[in-house]
Amino acid sequence: MASSTTAQQSDNIAHAISGAGGGILSMALTYPLITLSTRAQVESKRADSNFLDAVRQIVQREGLTGLYAGLDSALFGISVTNFVYYYWYEWTRSGFEKAAVTAGRTTKRLTTLESMIAGAVAGSATVLLTNPIWVVNTRMTTRKQNKETEESLLPGVKGPKAPTTVGTLLALIREEGPQALFSGVVPALVLVVNPILQYTIFEQLKNVLEKKKRITPTIAFLLGALGKLFATTITYPYITVKSRMHVAGRDGGKESMVQGMRRIADEEGYAGFYKGIGSKVTQSVLTAAFLFAFKDILYEQTIKLRRRIPAKV
């Protein structure tokens, strides 16, 4: 029994490590799209620019590095987020599998409801542990330019140096207090439905296909893209509200999720909830697709490495 528990724990950690590694690789590949969509969500005038104009404006004002503003905090955030998520998801899934064996079910595969519950447990734990990281990242991605930088600099002239992650964190705590690190946590908890939908679609389609063929990284890529496309399209308004709440303290008074939704509807109409959706959906789908593909490869390599270590010892 003890050895079985240890093996399961080891497998949970292997999934968590491969998920963290896959998240880092996929985010590094798609980060400029995150910058574009996040800025469009919180800065109304940039939402009206087309994709190429938005890229050109950022590069002219901040250089190519502007497209990667906050990348260090994002990579740290996605590694922690995915590690926590996959650990708790696999922990919950193993519990359901044991219950299925005990109940005498013919298969240990998770039902749709069990997949959703596992996603809810993992997603809630992830939000509460990692929200401060994403608040700092959003502040860095959408950092405000002063009047000189925004209006007076000649094209091609670089603005002031971007603040560091630690500098942004310390300034946030100093100016707004530690509670600001949990801005947007309510819509973030609502957004737990995003990975629930994503992983439920992925798992159920995977269960169907596994009966016919082996799931290759290419198939995982396509299934991950399909699941994320569906989930992000449905939950995008909450993503917009969450991003705006992350910068609310910097821009003025704070507001609740309901107040934020009312303000967006009153000032910008319902279209305001979907600003930046093009680049966001593209980024989310590509990131999720790369994540699932990379995770499968990294998981296999992690298992092989784990088997080699006892043999060498």
XYZ file of N, CA, C and O in Angstrom, residues 110-214:
420
model
N -12.013 8.603 -16.318
C -12.897 9.546 -15.655
C -14.144 9.811 -16.498
O -14.074 9.894 -17.725
N -15.277 9.939 -15.813
C -16.494 10.370 -16.483
C -16.394 11.880 -16.725
O -15.492 12.551 -16.210
N -17.346 12.422 -17.475
C -17.352 13.869 -17.738
C -17.458 14.647 -16.433
O -16.741 15.638 -16.219
N -18.336 14.215 -15.534
C -18.513 14.902 -14.258
C -17.235 14.838 -13.422
O -16.833 15.832 -12.808
N -16.601 13.681 -13.380
C -15.356 13.537 -12.614
C -14.249 14.417 -13.185
O -13.477 15.021 -12.429
N -14.177 14.522 -14.510
C -13.189 15.409 -15.140
C -13.430 16.852 -14.735
O -12.483 17.603 -14.451
N -14.681 17.255 -14.672
C -15.028 18.631 -14.306
C -14.703 18.913 -12.843
O -14.199 19.982 -12.502
N -14.972 17.928 -11.969
C -14.663 18.107 -10.542
C -13.151 18.201 -10.338
O -12.664 19.054 -9.591
N -12.401 17.333 -11.022
C -10.939 17.368 -10.914
C -10.404 18.713 -11.389
O -9.504 19.303 -10.774
N -10.978 19.235 -12.482
C -10.567 20.543 -12.988
C -10.906 21.666 -12.024
O -10.136 22.612 -11.858
N -12.061 21.574 -11.365
C -12.474 22.607 -10.409
C -11.551 22.636 -9.195
O -11.143 23.709 -8.723
N -11.209 21.475 -8.664
C -10.303 21.391 -7.504
C -8.931 21.960 -7.860
O -8.373 22.806 -7.158
N -8.390 21.497 -8.991
C -7.064 21.944 -9.412
C -7.063 23.433 -9.747
O -6.143 24.172 -9.370
N -8.103 23.893 -10.442
C -8.171 25.300 -10.837
C -8.300 26.239 -9.654
O -7.644 27.288 -9.611
N -9.121 25.888 -8.668
C -9.300 26.746 -7.490
C -8.012 26.848 -6.686
O -7.628 27.941 -6.237
N -7.329 25.730 -6.489
C -6.053 25.749 -5.762
C -5.023 26.599 -6.507
O -4.274 27.381 -5.893
N -5.014 26.502 -7.822
C -4.055 27.252 -8.631
C -4.300 28.746 -8.543
O -3.366 29.543 -8.385
N -5.561 29.171 -8.646
C -5.899 30.603 -8.593
C -5.453 31.220 -7.273
O -4.811 32.279 -7.243
N -5.778 30.567 -6.171
C -5.464 31.126 -4.854
C -3.954 31.219 -4.615
O -3.482 32.142 -3.948
N -3.201 30.292 -5.167
C -1.750 30.282 -4.944
C -0.977 31.183 -5.909
O 0.110 31.663 -5.573
N -1.526 31.428 -7.091
C -0.738 32.131 -8.117
C -1.292 33.492 -8.532
O -0.672 34.178 -9.347
N -2.430 33.930 -8.003
C -2.996 35.220 -8.418
C -2.007 36.375 -8.283
O -1.915 37.230 -9.168
N -1.221 36.462 -7.166
C -0.256 37.570 -7.048
C 0.742 37.634 -8.206
O 1.110 38.731 -8.654
N 1.163 36.487 -8.704
C 2.125 36.461 -9.819
C 1.511 37.098 -11.054
O 2.154 37.904 -11.747
N 0.243 36.798 -11.325
C -0.399 37.310 -12.536
C -0.779 38.775 -12.412
O -0.854 39.490 -13.423
N -1.031 39.252 -11.195
C -1.254 40.689 -10.999
C 0.009 41.453 -11.379
O -0.036 42.446 -12.116
N 1.159 41.004 -10.879
C 2.433 41.650 -11.202
C 2.699 41.578 -12.703
O 3.119 42.566 -13.324
N 2.436 40.428 -13.302
C 2.669 40.268 -14.738
C 1.798 41.206 -15.568
O 2.267 41.825 -16.531
N 0.512 41.340 -15.196
C -0.377 42.237 -15.930
C 0.078 43.679 -15.802
O 0.048 44.452 -16.763
N 0.532 44.069 -14.596
C 1.053 45.432 -14.404
C 2.259 45.694 -15.300
O 2.425 46.773 -15.858
N 3.124 44.691 -15.439
C 4.318 44.864 -16.272
C 3.969 44.885 -17.758
O 4.504 45.675 -18.531
N 3.044 44.033 -18.147
C 2.644 43.953 -19.557
C 1.962 45.229 -20.018
O 2.119 45.653 -21.163
N 1.202 45.883 -19.111
C 0.424 47.068 -19.476
C 0.954 48.319 -18.808
O 0.224 49.278 -18.614
N 2.243 48.314 -18.429
C 2.807 49.452 -17.690
C 2.509 50.751 -18.410
O 2.605 50.853 -19.626
N 2.192 51.757 -17.631
C 1.835 53.042 -18.215
C 3.077 53.793 -18.661
O 4.089 53.824 -17.956
N 2.983 54.455 -19.822
C 4.046 55.319 -20.296
C 3.724 56.739 -19.832
O 2.571 57.159 -19.827
N 4.767 57.508 -19.465
C 4.500 58.880 -19.072
C 4.215 59.723 -20.305
O 4.323 59.282 -21.430
N 3.820 60.997 -20.106
C 3.394 61.843 -21.213
C 4.488 61.993 -22.258
O 4.239 61.986 -23.456
N 5.737 62.124 -21.797
C 6.842 62.304 -22.732
C 7.002 61.071 -23.615
O 7.150 61.160 -24.828
N 6.933 59.903 -22.993
C 7.109 58.660 -23.747
C 5.951 58.429 -24.700
O 6.139 57.997 -25.833
N 4.753 58.746 -24.255
C 3.554 58.433 -25.043
C 3.381 59.362 -26.235
O 2.959 58.960 -27.298
N 3.736 60.669 -26.052
C 3.376 61.642 -27.068
C 4.547 62.389 -27.689
O 4.478 62.797 -28.844
N 5.631 62.606 -26.944
C 6.659 63.528 -27.385
C 7.878 62.883 -28.022
O 8.636 63.565 -28.703
N 8.113 61.602 -27.781
C 9.308 60.987 -28.348
C 9.175 60.795 -29.849
O 8.103 60.476 -30.357
N 10.261 61.021 -30.550
C 10.279 60.815 -31.990
C 10.215 59.322 -32.303
O 10.653 58.510 -31.494
N 9.678 58.975 -33.480
C 9.647 57.547 -33.845
C 11.039 56.934 -33.824
O 11.996 57.530 -34.315
N 11.118 55.765 -33.251
C 12.414 55.084 -33.189
C 13.201 55.383 -31.939
O 14.169 54.686 -31.617
N 12.797 56.429 -31.189
C 13.506 56.766 -29.945
C 12.958 55.914 -28.815
O 11.743 55.843 -28.608
N 13.839 55.250 -28.116
C 13.424 54.333 -27.058
C 13.005 55.099 -25.801
O 13.602 56.107 -25.435
N 11.988 54.605 -25.145
C 11.526 55.205 -23.906
C 12.367 54.755 -22.727
O 13.387 54.090 -22.884
N 11.941 55.125 -21.495
C 12.692 54.740 -20.305
C 12.711 53.235 -20.116
O 11.858 52.513 -20.623
N 13.710 52.779 -19.382
C 13.890 51.347 -19.163
C 12.702 50.751 -18.412
O 12.172 51.340 -17.488
N 12.283 49.568 -18.821
C 11.141 48.894 -18.195
C 11.479 48.480 -16.772
O 12.611 48.096 -16.474
N 10.496 48.551 -15.854
C 10.739 48.129 -14.481
C 10.919 46.612 -14.388
O 10.412 45.869 -15.218
N 11.651 46.178 -13.376
C 11.873 44.746 -13.177
C 10.669 44.134 -12.468
O 9.805 44.845 -11.935
N 10.627 42.811 -12.442
C 9.542 42.112 -11.743
C 9.542 42.452 -10.259
O 8.498 42.777 -9.679
N 10.713 42.390 -9.634
C 10.824 42.694 -8.201
C 10.457 44.144 -7.946
O 9.755 44.467 -6.975
N 10.909 45.044 -8.823
C 10.589 46.463 -8.659
C 9.100 46.709 -8.750
O 8.533 47.489 -7.970
N 8.437 46.046 -9.692
C 6.989 46.181 -9.846
C 6.256 45.651 -8.620
O 5.306 46.265 -8.122
N 6.713 44.498 -8.109
C 6.101 43.890 -6.920
C 6.218 44.800 -5.705
O 5.231 45.054 -5.000
N 7.418 45.334 -5.464
C 7.646 46.197 -4.305
C 6.854 47.492 -4.411
O 6.289 47.971 -3.421
N 6.798 48.066 -5.616
C 6.036 49.301 -5.818
C 4.547 49.064 -5.575
O 3.853 49.893 -4.979
N 4.060 47.918 -6.028
C 2.656 47.561 -5.853
C 2.296 47.450 -4.371
O 1.296 48.009 -3.917
N 3.130 46.736 -3.619
C 2.878 46.566 -2.178
C 2.987 47.902 -1.443
O 2.176 48.222 -0.557
N 3.999 48.693 -1.828
C 4.233 49.984 -1.155
C 3.090 50.967 -1.394
O 2.645 51.663 -0.485
N 2.593 51.021 -2.625
C 1.595 52.022 -2.997
C 0.160 51.591 -2.721
O -0.698 52.432 -2.443
N -0.128 50.283 -2.802
C -1.510 49.828 -2.690
C -1.750 48.803 -1.583
O -2.894 48.443 -1.317
N -0.673 48.293 -0.993
C -0.822 47.316 0.073
C -0.843 45.896 -0.454
O -1.112 45.676 -1.641
N -0.571 44.913 0.432
C -0.519 43.505 0.010
C -1.822 42.988 -0.584
O -1.811 42.080 -1.417
N -2.951 43.573 -0.169
C -4.242 43.092 -0.678
C -4.381 43.286 -2.185
O -5.160 42.583 -2.849
N -3.596 44.213 -2.748
C -3.660 44.454 -4.195
C -3.192 43.233 -4.982
O -3.547 43.067 -6.163
N -2.398 42.371 -4.349
C -1.916 41.164 -5.021
C -3.046 40.186 -5.314
O -2.874 39.249 -6.103
N -4.192 40.392 -4.678
C -5.333 39.497 -4.908
C -6.460 40.202 -5.659
O -7.599 39.736 -5.647
N -6.117 41.304 -6.352
C -7.097 41.956 -7.220
C -7.508 40.983 -8.319
O -6.670 40.286 -8.882
N -8.796 40.959 -8.608
C -9.272 40.099 -9.691
C -9.388 38.640 -9.338
O -9.604 37.801 -10.224
N -9.281 38.300 -8.031
C -9.320 36.886 -7.667
C -10.713 36.287 -7.868
O -10.837 35.099 -8.192
N -11.766 37.114 -7.725
C -13.136 36.595 -7.903
C -13.383 36.187 -9.356
O -13.804 35.049 -9.619
N -13.142 37.093 -10.349
C -13.316 36.619 -11.733
C -12.346 35.504 -12.094
O -12.649 34.660 -12.942
N -11.182 35.486 -11.434
C -10.229 34.397 -11.698
C -10.804 33.063 -11.237
O -10.628 32.036 -11.903
N -11.495 33.067 -10.096
C -12.144 31.843 -9.620
C -13.296 31.443 -10.545
O -13.520 30.255 -10.796
N -14.017 32.451 -11.063
C -15.064 32.155 -12.039
C -14.437 31.518 -13.277
O -14.983 30.596 -13.883
N -13.236 32.018 -13.629
C -12.554 31.528 -14.826
C -11.988 30.120 -14.656
O -11.417 29.568 -15.604
N -12.130 29.544 -13.482
C -11.760 28.135 -13.309
C -12.543 27.270 -14.286
O -12.096 26.188 -14.682
N -13.701 27.788 -14.724
C -14.506 27.054 -15.705
C -13.760 26.906 -17.030
O -14.031 25.967 -17.784
N -12.797 27.819 -17.313
C -12.043 27.738 -18.574
C -11.236 26.441 -18.673
O -11.423 25.656 -19.606
N -10.336 26.173 -17.695
C -9.630 24.891 -17.780
C -10.528 23.687 -17.564
O -10.236 22.600 -18.082
N -11.643 23.861 -16.820
C -12.580 22.741 -16.669
C -13.117 22.337 -18.040
O -13.114 21.154 -18.412
N -13.574 23.335 -18.809
C -14.071 23.049 -20.157
C -12.957 22.494 -21.045
O -13.149 21.505 -21.757
N -11.795 23.144 -20.973
C -10.673 22.737 -21.819
C -10.254 21.292 -21.564
O -10.141 20.486 -22.500
N -10.007 20.965 -20.286
C -9.508 19.628 -19.960
C -10.580 18.560 -20.067
O -10.279 17.405 -20.357
N -11.844 18.940 -19.823
C -12.924 17.970 -19.980
C -13.068 17.572 -21.447
O -13.183 16.376 -21.776
N -13.047 18.577 -22.335
C -13.119 18.289 -23.773
C -11.922 17.444 -24.196
O -12.051 16.450 -24.922
N -10.732 17.842 -23.725
C -9.504 17.114 -24.069
C -9.571 15.658 -23.601
O -9.299 14.729 -24.371
N -9.925 15.467 -22.335
C -9.942 14.122 -21.755
C -10.975 13.224 -22.427
O -10.698 12.052 -22.714
N -12.168 13.771 -22.688
C -13.221 12.944 -23.263
C -12.908 12.563 -24.710
O -13.123 11.416 -25.119
N -12.378 13.526 -25.482
C -11.973 13.207 -26.857
C -10.803 12.222 -26.863
O -10.737 11.310 -27.695
N -9.890 12.404 -25.908
C -8.741 11.504 -25.788
C -9.205 10.084 -25.464
O -8.695 9.105 -26.027
N -10.178 9.970 -24.557
C -10.707 8.649 -24.193
C -11.310 7.941 -25.409
O -11.159 6.726 -25.578
N -12.012 8.707 -26.257
C -12.622 8.133 -27.459
C -11.549 7.664 -28.440
O -11.600 6.547 -28.964
N -10.555 8.515 -28.676
C -9.520 8.197 -29.658
C -8.585 7.087 -29.191
O -8.064 6.321 -30.007
N -8.350 7.006 -27.869
C -7.440 5.985 -27.340
C -7.930 4.570 -27.625
O -7.136 3.636 -27.665
N -9.226 4.423 -27.818
C -9.773 3.104 -28.130
C -9.367 2.652 -29.542
O -9.376 1.463 -29.847
N -9.021 3.646 -30.391
C -8.713 3.345 -31.790
C -7.232 3.455 -32.121
O -6.726 2.734 -32.976
N -6.521 4.378 -31.464
C -5.112 4.604 -31.804
C -4.360 5.219 -30.631
O -4.966 5.695 -29.671
N -3.032 5.185 -30.720
C -2.174 5.808 -29.707
C -2.232 7.327 -29.864
O -2.236 7.853 -30.961
